[in-house]
Amino acid sequence: MTNGYNGKVLFVDLTTGSTEEEGLPEKVYRDFIGGQGLGARILYERLKPKVDPLGPDNMLGFLVGPLTGTGIHGARFQTVAKSPVTGGWGDANSGGSLAPVLKATGYDGVFFSGISPKPVYVFLDDGKVEIKDASHLWGKDTAETEEAIRKELGDEKVKIACIGPAGEAKSLMACIRHEGSAAGRSGIGAVMGSKKLKAFAVRGTKKVSLADPEGFAALRKEYLKSVKDTEHPWVGMFKQWGTCSFLSPLIECADSPIKNWTFYGAEKFPNHGQLNGDSITKYQYKKHACTGCPLGCKGWTRIDTKYGLVEGSKIEYETLSLMGPNCMISDLGTICKANDICNRLGLDTIGTGSSIAFAMECYERGVITKEDTGGIELTWGNGDALVAMAEKIGRRQGFGAVLADGTKRAAERIGKGSEAWAMQIGGQDLPAHDPRTSTGYGWGYQVDATPARHTATQSMDGWGKGAPTAPKGLDLLLAKTDPTDIPANAPEWAKFTGLDRLWTSAGLCIFGFYPETMPLAEAISAATGWDFTLEEGIKAGQRIQTLRQAFNIREGVNTGDWKLPERLTGPQDHGPNEGKVIDVKAMKNKGYEALGWDSKTGRPLDSTLEKLGLKELVGTLP
């Protein structure tokens, strides 16, 4: 098999307990890279159209890429499934140390189908599969589950991905937790819970085979030096504080939402300094990095709160923003407690913070009352309400059951015009970035196959403006054009999305791309032995993007109907972006066109399918 890969994937049927291996030809790997791309190819081929996302015929995949386990910040694992949130394509990505160990088991991916008759966890031990009873783990939180499995297996080094009570309750905001990180979106934890799969544990010892070990080592050395020497401010921020350091500057530039996206700028949330990087990192007792990462943006913190000692992974920007200013809460201890509840129960903190802010607005407007909420006063700034409701959501109890599937479904249940205050698109709650501040996010929110995806574009118009620069060999004009010039930027966005799909599928983390010397194509070449170019990689990325979108169309999801809330598109009446609007319709239409899709519906054109080597799909999409 090609170097950089194991050449095979594993299928586990949880209904019958049977397993099956499939060897994959080199062309499949070169066309779809690995990770997200390989997952898209396998799900599209193996999954029957219109299956129930929470039924036995759906599949849940865990995948890695060609650079996973090579020592070049390749520690992201990809999960894929049909999403119960959108009814179409679903994926979620996580860091930690599971990915390189999964690859060391001898597989490039593992897929679970069926529904187990009882709760189980699957232990993949150097290629050997064991399906173990997890009845005693059902109901335990994610930290308890990881600890119990390691003790049961007698190995503290076993890597574990698991769900908490939120996944067991099939909350559409349920995530998969691993080592302080989360695969958080697309309802991926609900899919795992629907299969009665409590956890996936891996242990592996196989080494990654590289085509050119010496050349790869030289590239890695060059890359690590660039990380050490770079003057990019974001790199220093990640190293010193992590993503929590972005809260204050993003409040000041009106990127971070306040009071369910109704307020903007520091004047409306003057206490943001209580939630900055220094305020949080002073409670950090241990720095933490995903395998092979020279940045180390994570950490472990201990903080005394009114609720007692809270110990766990350092809070991230999205959580801090959506549970903090978005709910008008500035007490760090309270936010950390709510974050810890979500982490232990296995809840996506983006969706949870958004849903509670939505509920607070409903409460303020009199649409819901204390009788509806079980006595919880969902007033703005009420930290006790945040903590109590996070617990209720994670266990699908009381009013938490109304919110447990995100704001779109909560608004459908509440009615009374509340859909106007649901900050979501396509059923997925929005992350904490305003597309009027950074228009690149508007592209990702609308045009990616998974809506409300901030990581799909990662503030593209910031590239080259003190933020990241493109990898060597790629000329991105985003920093040279007016970000509001939609026609000029659409082709660049299409190029960028190919790049994004490429590094995600290769198994890498976007944060490692900020140094301008990231040798992406060269690293893939040295790992695999291919004469791989960035142009080929971007085309592969666009192939992956188009296949994910074709999955949506096949499943009857009309992404052309996805619309951003008016609060994110119309003019702000105050703050740094006062009066600014973005033409979201043009952004979506031009984005679709640039990717070779129908400008209104998002359906990939047959000519695009031909050009990208997806000929078997021509004439098959509705």
Coordinates of C-alpha atoms in Angstrom, one line a residue:
M1 CA 0.0 0.0 0.0
T2 CA 1.0 3.6 -0.5
N3 CA 3.2 5.0 2.2
G4 CA 1.4 7.3 4.6
Y5 CA -1.7 5.0 4.7
N6 CA -2.7 1.7 6.1
G7 CA -4.7 0.9 2.9
K8 CA -7.8 -0.4 4.6
V9 CA -10.9 0.6 6.7
L10 CA -12.9 -1.4 9.2
F11 CA -16.7 -1.8 9.4
V12 CA -18.4 -2.9 12.6
D13 CA -22.1 -3.9 12.7
L14 CA -23.3 -3.2 16.2
T15 CA -26.6 -5.1 15.6
T16 CA -24.9 -8.4 14.8
G17 CA -21.4 -7.8 16.3
S18 CA -19.8 -8.7 13.0
T19 CA -16.8 -6.9 11.4
E20 CA -15.6 -6.5 7.8
E21 CA -12.4 -5.1 6.4
E22 CA -12.2 -3.3 3.0
G23 CA -8.9 -2.6 1.2
L24 CA -8.9 0.6 -0.8
P25 CA -7.0 1.3 -4.0
E26 CA -4.4 4.0 -4.2
K27 CA -6.6 6.2 -6.5
V28 CA -9.3 6.5 -3.8
Y29 CA -6.7 7.9 -1.4
R30 CA -5.2 10.3 -3.9
D31 CA -8.6 11.5 -5.0
F32 CA -10.1 11.9 -1.5
I33 CA -6.9 12.3 0.6
G34 CA -8.3 10.7 3.9
G35 CA -10.2 11.9 6.9
Q36 CA -13.2 14.0 5.8
G37 CA -12.7 13.2 2.1
L38 CA -12.4 9.5 2.6
G39 CA -15.4 9.6 4.9
A40 CA -17.5 11.4 2.3
R41 CA -16.6 8.8 -0.4
I42 CA -17.4 5.8 1.8
L43 CA -20.7 7.2 3.2
Y44 CA -21.9 8.3 -0.3
E45 CA -21.2 4.8 -1.6
R46 CA -22.3 2.7 1.3
L47 CA -25.2 4.6 2.8
K48 CA -28.6 4.1 1.3
P49 CA -30.4 7.4 0.4
K50 CA -33.0 8.7 2.9
V51 CA -32.0 6.6 5.9
D52 CA -33.0 7.7 9.3
P53 CA -30.0 9.6 10.8
L54 CA -30.8 8.0 14.2
G55 CA -31.7 4.6 12.8
P56 CA -29.7 1.4 12.3
D57 CA -28.8 2.1 8.7
N58 CA -26.9 5.3 9.4
M59 CA -23.1 4.9 9.8
L60 CA -20.7 6.7 12.1
G61 CA -17.2 6.9 10.9
F62 CA -13.9 7.8 12.7
L63 CA -11.1 8.6 10.2
V64 CA -7.5 9.8 10.0
G65 CA -5.3 11.2 7.2
P66 CA -2.0 10.6 5.5
L67 CA -0.2 13.1 7.8
T68 CA -1.7 11.7 11.0
G69 CA 0.9 10.3 13.3
T70 CA 3.9 11.7 11.3
G71 CA 4.8 14.3 13.9
I72 CA 3.6 17.4 11.9
H73 CA 0.6 18.5 14.1
G74 CA -1.5 15.7 12.6
A75 CA -3.6 15.0 15.6
R76 CA -7.2 15.6 14.3
F77 CA -9.6 12.8 13.9
Q78 CA -12.7 13.2 11.7
T79 CA -16.2 11.9 12.5
V80 CA -18.8 11.5 9.7
A81 CA -22.4 10.5 9.6
K82 CA -25.7 11.6 8.1
S83 CA -26.7 14.5 10.3
P84 CA -29.9 14.4 12.4
V85 CA -29.6 18.2 12.5
T86 CA -29.9 18.9 8.8
G87 CA -30.9 15.6 7.4
G88 CA -27.9 15.8 5.1
W89 CA -24.1 15.6 5.3
G90 CA -22.7 15.7 8.8
D91 CA -19.1 15.8 10.2
A92 CA -17.2 17.0 13.2
N93 CA -13.5 17.2 14.0
S94 CA -11.5 16.9 17.2
G95 CA -8.0 17.1 18.4
G96 CA -6.2 15.3 21.3
S97 CA -4.2 12.1 20.9
L98 CA -6.7 9.5 19.6
A99 CA -6.0 10.1 15.9
P100 CA -2.3 8.9 15.8
V101 CA -3.2 5.9 18.0
L102 CA -6.2 5.0 15.8
K103 CA -3.9 5.0 12.8
A104 CA -1.4 2.9 14.7
T105 CA -4.1 0.2 14.9
G106 CA -3.7 -0.5 11.2
Y107 CA -6.8 1.2 9.8
D108 CA -7.4 4.6 8.1
G109 CA -11.0 4.6 9.4
V110 CA -13.6 2.7 11.4
F111 CA -17.3 2.8 10.6
F112 CA -20.1 1.7 12.9
S113 CA -23.6 0.7 11.7
G114 CA -26.6 -0.9 13.3
I115 CA -27.9 -0.5 16.9
S116 CA -26.5 -2.6 19.7
P117 CA -29.1 -4.5 21.7
K118 CA -27.5 -3.1 24.9
P119 CA -25.0 -0.3 25.6
V120 CA -21.5 -1.2 24.5
Y121 CA -18.1 0.2 23.9
V122 CA -15.8 -1.0 21.2
F123 CA -12.1 -1.6 21.9
L124 CA -9.8 -1.7 18.9
D125 CA -6.5 -3.2 20.1
D126 CA -3.9 -3.3 17.3
G127 CA -6.4 -4.5 14.8
K128 CA -8.3 -6.8 17.1
V129 CA -12.0 -5.8 17.8
E130 CA -13.7 -6.4 21.0
I131 CA -17.3 -5.3 21.7
K132 CA -17.7 -4.9 25.4
D133 CA -20.7 -4.4 27.7
A134 CA -21.2 -0.8 28.7
S135 CA -24.4 -1.1 30.7
H136 CA -22.6 -0.1 33.8
L137 CA -21.3 3.0 32.0
W138 CA -24.6 4.2 30.6
G139 CA -25.6 7.3 32.5
K140 CA -22.0 8.2 33.5
D141 CA -20.4 11.5 32.4
T142 CA -17.6 11.6 29.9
A143 CA -14.8 12.0 32.5
E144 CA -16.1 9.1 34.5
T145 CA -16.4 7.0 31.4
E146 CA -12.9 7.6 30.2
E147 CA -11.5 6.8 33.7
A148 CA -13.6 3.7 34.1
I149 CA -12.6 2.2 30.7
R150 CA -8.9 2.8 31.3
K151 CA -9.2 1.1 34.7
E152 CA -11.2 -1.8 33.2
L153 CA -8.6 -2.3 30.4
G154 CA -5.7 -1.8 32.8
D155 CA -4.0 0.7 30.6
E156 CA -3.8 4.5 31.3
K157 CA -2.5 5.1 27.7
V158 CA -5.6 3.8 25.9
K159 CA -7.3 6.6 23.9
I160 CA -11.0 7.0 24.3
A161 CA -13.8 8.9 22.5
C162 CA -17.1 8.8 24.3
I163 CA -20.5 10.3 24.8
G164 CA -22.2 11.5 27.9
P165 CA -25.8 11.6 29.0
A166 CA -26.6 14.1 26.2
G167 CA -25.6 11.6 23.6
E168 CA -27.6 8.9 25.3
A169 CA -30.6 11.2 25.3
K170 CA -30.0 11.8 21.6
S171 CA -29.8 15.6 22.0
L172 CA -29.0 17.1 18.6
M173 CA -26.4 19.2 20.4
A174 CA -24.6 16.1 21.7
C175 CA -20.9 15.8 20.9
I176 CA -18.2 13.2 21.2
R177 CA -15.6 13.9 23.9
H178 CA -12.0 13.0 24.0
E179 CA -9.2 14.1 26.3
G180 CA -10.6 17.6 26.9
S181 CA -11.5 18.1 23.2
A182 CA -14.8 17.6 21.3
A183 CA -16.2 16.6 18.0
G184 CA -19.0 19.0 18.6
R185 CA -21.3 19.7 15.6
S186 CA -23.8 18.0 13.3
G187 CA -25.5 16.1 16.1
I188 CA -22.7 13.5 15.8
G189 CA -23.0 12.6 19.5
A190 CA -26.7 11.8 19.0
V191 CA -25.8 9.4 16.2
M192 CA -23.3 7.6 18.5
G193 CA -26.0 7.5 21.3
S194 CA -28.6 6.1 18.9
K195 CA -26.3 3.1 18.3
K196 CA -26.0 2.5 22.0
L197 CA -22.2 3.0 21.5
K198 CA -21.0 4.6 24.7
A199 CA -17.3 4.8 23.7
F200 CA -14.7 3.9 21.2
A201 CA -11.3 2.9 22.7
V202 CA -8.1 2.4 20.8
R203 CA -4.6 1.0 21.4
G204 CA -2.1 0.7 18.6
T205 CA 1.6 0.1 18.0
K206 CA 2.1 0.2 14.3
K207 CA 4.4 2.8 12.9
V208 CA 3.6 5.1 10.0
S209 CA 5.5 4.2 6.9
L210 CA 6.9 7.3 5.0
A211 CA 8.2 7.2 1.4
D212 CA 11.0 9.7 2.2
P213 CA 11.7 9.7 6.0
E214 CA 14.7 12.0 5.7
G215 CA 13.0 14.4 3.4
F216 CA 10.0 14.5 5.7
A217 CA 12.1 15.0 8.8
A218 CA 13.7 18.0 7.1
L219 CA 10.3 19.5 6.2
R220 CA 9.2 19.0 9.8
K221 CA 12.3 20.7 11.1
E222 CA 11.8 23.7 8.8
Y223 CA 8.1 23.9 9.8
L224 CA 8.9 23.8 13.5
K225 CA 11.5 26.5 13.1
S226 CA 9.0 28.7 11.3
V227 CA 6.6 28.3 14.2
K228 CA 9.3 29.3 16.6
D229 CA 10.5 32.3 14.6
T230 CA 7.3 33.7 13.2
E231 CA 6.0 37.1 14.2
H232 CA 2.4 36.3 13.4
P233 CA 0.5 37.6 16.5
W234 CA -2.0 34.8 16.4
V235 CA 0.8 32.2 16.9
G236 CA 1.9 34.0 20.1
M237 CA -1.6 34.3 21.3
F238 CA -2.3 30.6 20.8
K239 CA 1.0 29.6 22.6
Q240 CA 0.4 31.9 25.6
W241 CA -3.3 31.8 26.2
G242 CA -5.2 29.7 23.6
T243 CA -8.4 30.7 21.9
C244 CA -9.8 32.4 25.0
S245 CA -7.4 35.3 24.3
F246 CA -9.7 36.4 21.4
L247 CA -12.7 37.3 23.5
S248 CA -11.7 40.9 24.3
P249 CA -10.4 41.9 20.9
L250 CA -13.4 40.4 19.2
I251 CA -15.8 42.2 21.5
E252 CA -14.1 45.4 20.7
C253 CA -14.3 44.9 16.9
A254 CA -18.0 43.8 17.1
D255 CA -17.3 40.2 15.9
S256 CA -18.4 38.6 19.2
P257 CA -22.2 38.6 19.8
I258 CA -23.7 40.3 22.9
K259 CA -27.2 39.6 24.2
N260 CA -28.3 37.1 21.6
W261 CA -26.8 39.2 18.7
T262 CA -28.6 42.4 19.6
F263 CA -25.6 44.4 21.0
Y264 CA -22.2 45.1 19.5
G265 CA -18.9 46.5 20.8
A266 CA -17.2 47.0 24.1
E267 CA -19.5 49.8 25.3
K268 CA -22.3 47.2 25.5
F269 CA -20.3 44.7 27.5
P270 CA -17.7 46.7 29.4
N271 CA -16.7 43.8 31.7
H272 CA -15.1 41.8 28.9
G273 CA -11.7 42.3 30.5
Q274 CA -12.8 39.9 33.2
L275 CA -12.9 37.2 30.5
N276 CA -9.6 37.8 28.7
G277 CA -6.6 35.5 28.2
D278 CA -4.8 36.6 31.4
S279 CA -7.9 36.3 33.5
I280 CA -8.3 32.6 32.5
T281 CA -4.7 31.4 32.1
K282 CA -3.8 32.4 35.7
Y283 CA -5.9 29.4 36.7
Q284 CA -4.0 27.1 34.4
Y285 CA -1.9 24.5 36.3
K286 CA -0.8 22.5 33.3
K287 CA -0.3 23.3 29.6
H288 CA -1.6 20.8 27.1
A289 CA -1.0 20.2 23.4
C290 CA -2.4 17.7 20.9
T291 CA 0.0 15.1 19.7
G292 CA 2.8 16.7 17.6
C293 CA 1.6 20.3 18.0
P294 CA 4.2 23.0 18.6
L295 CA 1.5 25.6 19.6
G296 CA -0.1 23.9 22.6
C297 CA -3.2 26.1 22.7
K298 CA -4.9 24.0 25.3
G299 CA -4.5 23.6 29.0
W300 CA -5.9 22.3 32.3
T301 CA -7.4 24.8 34.8
R302 CA -8.7 24.8 38.4
I303 CA -10.9 27.6 39.5
D304 CA -12.8 28.1 42.8
T305 CA -16.4 29.2 42.0
K306 CA -19.6 29.7 44.0
Y307 CA -20.5 26.2 42.8
G308 CA -17.3 24.7 44.2
L309 CA -13.9 23.8 42.6
V310 CA -14.2 23.4 38.8
E311 CA -11.3 21.5 37.2
G312 CA -11.0 20.6 33.6
S313 CA -9.9 21.7 30.1
K314 CA -9.3 25.4 29.6
I315 CA -12.3 27.2 28.2
E316 CA -12.3 28.0 24.5
Y317 CA -13.3 31.3 22.8
E318 CA -16.7 30.1 21.4
T319 CA -17.8 28.8 24.8
L320 CA -16.6 31.9 26.5
S321 CA -18.4 34.2 24.1
L322 CA -21.7 32.4 23.7
M323 CA -22.1 31.6 27.5
G324 CA -20.6 35.0 28.5
P325 CA -21.6 38.2 26.6
N326 CA -24.2 36.5 24.5
C327 CA -26.0 35.7 27.8
M328 CA -24.8 39.0 29.4
I329 CA -22.8 37.0 32.0
S330 CA -19.3 38.3 33.0
D331 CA -18.5 36.0 36.0
L332 CA -15.7 33.7 34.8
G333 CA -16.4 31.0 37.5
T334 CA -20.1 30.7 36.4
I335 CA -19.1 30.3 32.8
C336 CA -16.5 27.7 33.6
K337 CA -19.0 25.8 35.7
A338 CA -21.5 25.7 32.8
N339 CA -18.7 24.7 30.4
D340 CA -17.7 21.9 32.7
I341 CA -21.3 20.6 32.8
C342 CA -21.4 20.6 29.0
N343 CA -18.1 18.8 28.8
R344 CA -19.1 16.1 31.3
L345 CA -22.6 15.6 29.8
G346 CA -21.2 15.7 26.3
L347 CA -22.9 18.9 25.0
D348 CA -21.7 21.2 22.2
T349 CA -21.1 24.5 24.0
I350 CA -21.8 26.6 20.9
G351 CA -25.3 25.2 20.6
T352 CA -25.9 25.3 24.4
G353 CA -24.9 28.9 24.8
S354 CA -26.9 29.9 21.8
S355 CA -30.0 28.1 23.0
I356 CA -29.8 29.5 26.5
A357 CA -29.4 33.1 25.1
F358 CA -32.5 32.4 22.9
A359 CA -34.4 31.2 25.9
M360 CA -33.4 34.3 27.8
E361 CA -34.8 36.5 25.1
C362 CA -38.0 34.5 25.0
Y363 CA -38.3 35.0 28.8
E364 CA -37.6 38.7 28.6
R365 CA -40.3 39.1 25.9
G366 CA -42.8 37.2 28.0
V367 CA -43.1 34.3 25.5
I368 CA -42.1 31.8 28.2
T369 CA -42.5 32.1 32.0
K370 CA -41.2 30.5 35.2
E371 CA -44.1 28.0 34.8
D372 CA -42.6 26.9 31.5
T373 CA -39.0 26.8 32.8
G374 CA -39.7 24.8 36.0
G375 CA -39.0 27.9 38.1
I376 CA -35.7 28.9 36.5
E377 CA -35.6 32.6 36.0
L378 CA -34.0 33.0 32.6
T379 CA -33.2 36.6 32.9
W380 CA -30.2 38.2 31.2
G381 CA -27.0 37.9 33.2
N382 CA -28.4 35.2 35.5
G383 CA -25.5 32.9 35.9
D384 CA -27.4 30.4 38.1
A385 CA -30.0 30.1 35.3
L386 CA -27.1 29.3 32.8
V387 CA -25.7 26.6 35.0
A388 CA -29.1 25.1 35.8
M389 CA -30.3 25.1 32.2
A390 CA -27.1 23.5 30.9
E391 CA -27.7 20.6 33.2
K392 CA -31.3 20.3 32.1
I393 CA -30.4 20.4 28.4
G394 CA -27.7 17.8 28.8
R395 CA -30.2 15.4 30.5
R396 CA -33.2 16.4 28.3
Q397 CA -35.1 17.2 31.5
G398 CA -37.9 19.8 32.0
F399 CA -37.5 22.9 29.9
G400 CA -34.1 21.6 28.9
A401 CA -35.9 19.1 26.6
V402 CA -37.4 22.0 24.7
L403 CA -33.9 23.4 24.1
A404 CA -32.0 20.1 23.7
D405 CA -32.1 20.1 19.9
G406 CA -31.0 23.7 19.2
T407 CA -32.9 26.9 18.7
K408 CA -34.6 26.0 15.4
R409 CA -36.5 23.2 16.9
A410 CA -36.9 25.1 20.2
A411 CA -38.6 27.9 18.3
E412 CA -40.9 25.4 16.5
R413 CA -41.9 24.1 19.9
I414 CA -42.4 27.5 21.5
G415 CA -43.9 29.3 18.6
K416 CA -45.3 32.9 19.2
G417 CA -42.8 34.4 16.7
S418 CA -39.8 33.1 18.5
E419 CA -38.2 31.9 15.3
A420 CA -37.0 35.5 14.7
W421 CA -34.7 35.2 17.7
A422 CA -33.3 31.7 16.9
M423 CA -29.7 32.4 15.7
Q424 CA -29.3 29.4 13.4
I425 CA -29.0 28.4 9.8
G426 CA -30.1 25.1 8.5
G427 CA -30.9 23.9 12.0
Q428 CA -27.3 24.5 13.3
D429 CA -26.7 27.3 15.8
L430 CA -24.3 30.0 14.9
P431 CA -20.8 30.3 16.3
A432 CA -19.5 33.5 17.8
H433 CA -18.4 35.4 14.7
D434 CA -20.3 38.2 12.9
P435 CA -20.0 38.1 9.1
R436 CA -20.2 41.9 8.9
T437 CA -16.9 42.0 10.8
S438 CA -15.3 39.2 8.8
T439 CA -17.2 38.4 5.6
G440 CA -15.4 35.1 5.2
Y441 CA -17.6 33.7 7.9
G442 CA -20.7 34.5 5.8
W443 CA -19.4 32.2 3.2
G444 CA -18.8 29.3 5.6
Y445 CA -22.1 29.7 7.3
Q446 CA -24.1 29.5 4.1
V447 CA -22.1 27.6 1.5
D448 CA -20.4 24.8 3.4
A449 CA -22.3 21.5 3.3
T450 CA -22.6 21.7 7.1
P451 CA -24.2 25.1 7.9
A452 CA -23.0 27.6 10.5
R453 CA -19.4 26.3 10.0
H454 CA -16.9 28.9 11.1
T455 CA -13.9 26.6 10.6
A456 CA -14.8 26.2 7.0
T457 CA -13.4 29.6 6.1
Q458 CA -11.6 30.7 9.3
S459 CA -11.8 34.4 8.6
M460 CA -10.4 34.1 5.2
D461 CA -10.3 37.9 4.5
G462 CA -8.0 38.2 7.5
W463 CA -5.3 36.2 5.8
G464 CA -2.2 38.3 5.3
K465 CA -3.5 41.1 7.6
G466 CA -1.6 40.1 10.7
A467 CA -3.5 36.8 10.6
P468 CA -2.4 33.6 8.8
T469 CA -0.8 33.5 5.4
A470 CA -1.4 30.9 2.8
P471 CA 0.9 27.9 2.4
K472 CA 3.9 28.1 0.1
G473 CA 2.8 28.0 -3.6
L474 CA -0.7 29.4 -3.1
D475 CA -1.5 32.9 -4.2
L476 CA -4.6 34.0 -2.3
L477 CA -5.8 37.4 -3.2
L478 CA -8.2 37.7 -0.2
A479 CA -6.0 40.1 1.6
K480 CA -5.6 42.4 -1.5
T481 CA -9.3 42.9 -2.3
D482 CA -12.2 44.6 -0.6
P483 CA -13.8 41.9 1.5
T484 CA -17.3 43.2 0.6
D485 CA -16.6 42.8 -3.1
I486 CA -18.4 39.5 -3.5
P487 CA -17.7 38.9 -7.2
A488 CA -14.0 39.5 -6.8
N489 CA -13.7 37.3 -3.7
A490 CA -15.9 34.4 -4.7
P491 CA -13.2 32.6 -6.8
E492 CA -10.7 33.1 -4.0
W493 CA -13.2 31.6 -1.5
A494 CA -13.7 28.6 -3.8
K495 CA -9.9 28.2 -3.9
F496 CA -9.7 28.5 -0.1
T497 CA -12.4 26.0 0.6
G498 CA -10.4 23.5 -1.5
L499 CA -7.4 24.2 0.7
D500 CA -9.5 23.8 3.8
R501 CA -10.9 20.5 2.8
L502 CA -7.4 19.4 1.9
W503 CA -5.7 20.0 5.2
T504 CA -8.7 18.8 7.1
S505 CA -8.7 15.5 5.2
A506 CA -4.9 15.2 5.6
G507 CA -5.5 15.1 9.4
L508 CA -4.1 18.5 10.2
C509 CA -5.2 21.4 12.5
I510 CA -5.9 24.8 10.9
F511 CA -4.0 26.5 13.8
G512 CA -0.8 25.0 12.5
F513 CA -1.2 26.9 9.2
Y514 CA -0.4 30.3 10.5
P515 CA 3.3 30.2 9.8
E516 CA 3.7 31.0 6.1
T517 CA 6.2 28.2 5.5
M518 CA 3.8 25.3 6.1
P519 CA 5.0 22.8 3.5
L520 CA 1.6 21.0 2.9
A521 CA 2.1 19.6 -0.6
E522 CA 5.7 18.7 0.1
A523 CA 4.8 16.9 3.3
I524 CA 2.1 14.8 1.5
S525 CA 4.7 14.0 -1.2
A526 CA 7.3 12.9 1.3
A527 CA 4.8 10.8 3.2
T528 CA 3.2 9.1 0.2
G529 CA 5.9 9.1 -2.5
W530 CA 3.5 11.0 -4.9
D531 CA 4.6 14.0 -6.9
F532 CA 1.8 15.9 -5.2
T533 CA 1.2 19.6 -5.9
L534 CA -0.9 22.2 -4.1
E535 CA -3.0 22.6 -7.2
E536 CA -3.8 18.9 -7.2
G537 CA -4.6 19.2 -3.5
I538 CA -7.0 22.1 -3.9
K539 CA -8.8 20.2 -6.7
A540 CA -9.1 17.2 -4.4
G541 CA -10.4 19.5 -1.7
Q542 CA -13.0 20.9 -4.1
R543 CA -13.9 17.4 -5.1
I544 CA -14.5 16.6 -1.4
Q545 CA -16.5 19.8 -0.9
T546 CA -18.7 18.9 -4.0
L547 CA -19.3 15.3 -2.9
R548 CA -20.4 16.5 0.6
Q549 CA -22.8 18.9 -1.1
A550 CA -24.0 16.1 -3.5
F551 CA -24.8 14.1 -0.4
N552 CA -27.1 16.9 0.8
I553 CA -28.8 17.1 -2.6
R554 CA -29.3 13.3 -2.8
E555 CA -30.9 13.4 0.7
G556 CA -33.4 16.1 -0.4
V557 CA -31.7 18.9 1.6
N558 CA -32.2 22.2 -0.3
T559 CA -29.3 24.2 0.9
G560 CA -30.5 27.1 -1.3
D561 CA -33.2 27.7 1.3
W562 CA -30.7 28.1 4.2
K563 CA -30.8 31.7 5.3
L564 CA -28.8 33.7 7.8
P565 CA -30.9 35.4 10.5
E566 CA -31.7 39.1 9.7
R567 CA -29.7 40.2 12.8
L568 CA -26.5 39.0 11.1
T569 CA -27.1 40.6 7.7
G570 CA -28.8 44.0 8.2
P571 CA -27.2 47.2 9.4
Q572 CA -26.1 47.5 13.0
D573 CA -27.4 50.6 14.6
H574 CA -24.4 51.0 16.9
G575 CA -20.9 49.8 17.4
P576 CA -17.8 49.5 15.1
N577 CA -19.9 48.1 12.2
E578 CA -22.7 50.7 12.4
G579 CA -24.6 50.8 9.2
K580 CA -22.7 48.0 7.6
V581 CA -24.6 45.3 5.6
I582 CA -23.5 42.3 3.6
D583 CA -25.3 41.0 0.5
V584 CA -25.7 37.5 1.7
K585 CA -27.8 36.4 -1.2
A586 CA -25.1 37.5 -3.7
M587 CA -22.5 35.8 -1.4
K588 CA -24.3 32.5 -1.5
N589 CA -25.1 32.7 -5.3
K590 CA -21.6 33.7 -6.3
G591 CA -20.1 31.2 -3.9
Y592 CA -22.2 28.4 -5.5
E593 CA -21.2 29.6 -9.0
A594 CA -17.5 29.7 -8.1
L595 CA -17.7 26.1 -6.9
G596 CA -19.5 25.0 -10.1
W597 CA -22.9 24.5 -8.5
D598 CA -26.3 25.9 -9.5
S599 CA -26.3 29.5 -8.2
K600 CA -29.8 29.2 -6.6
T601 CA -30.1 25.6 -5.4
G602 CA -26.5 24.6 -4.7
R603 CA -26.8 21.5 -6.8
P604 CA -23.4 20.6 -8.3
L605 CA -23.5 20.9 -12.1
D606 CA -22.9 17.8 -14.2
S607 CA -20.0 19.6 -15.9
T608 CA -18.4 20.2 -12.5
L609 CA -18.9 16.5 -11.5
E610 CA -17.2 15.5 -14.8
K611 CA -14.3 18.0 -14.2
L612 CA -13.7 16.7 -10.7
G613 CA -13.8 13.0 -11.6
L614 CA -17.2 12.3 -10.1
K615 CA -18.6 11.0 -13.3
E616 CA -20.7 8.3 -11.6
L617 CA -22.8 11.0 -10.1
V618 CA -23.7 12.7 -13.4
G619 CA -27.5 12.5 -14.0
T620 CA -28.2 10.9 -10.6
L621 CA -28.9 14.0 -8.5
P622 CA -32.5 15.2 -8.1

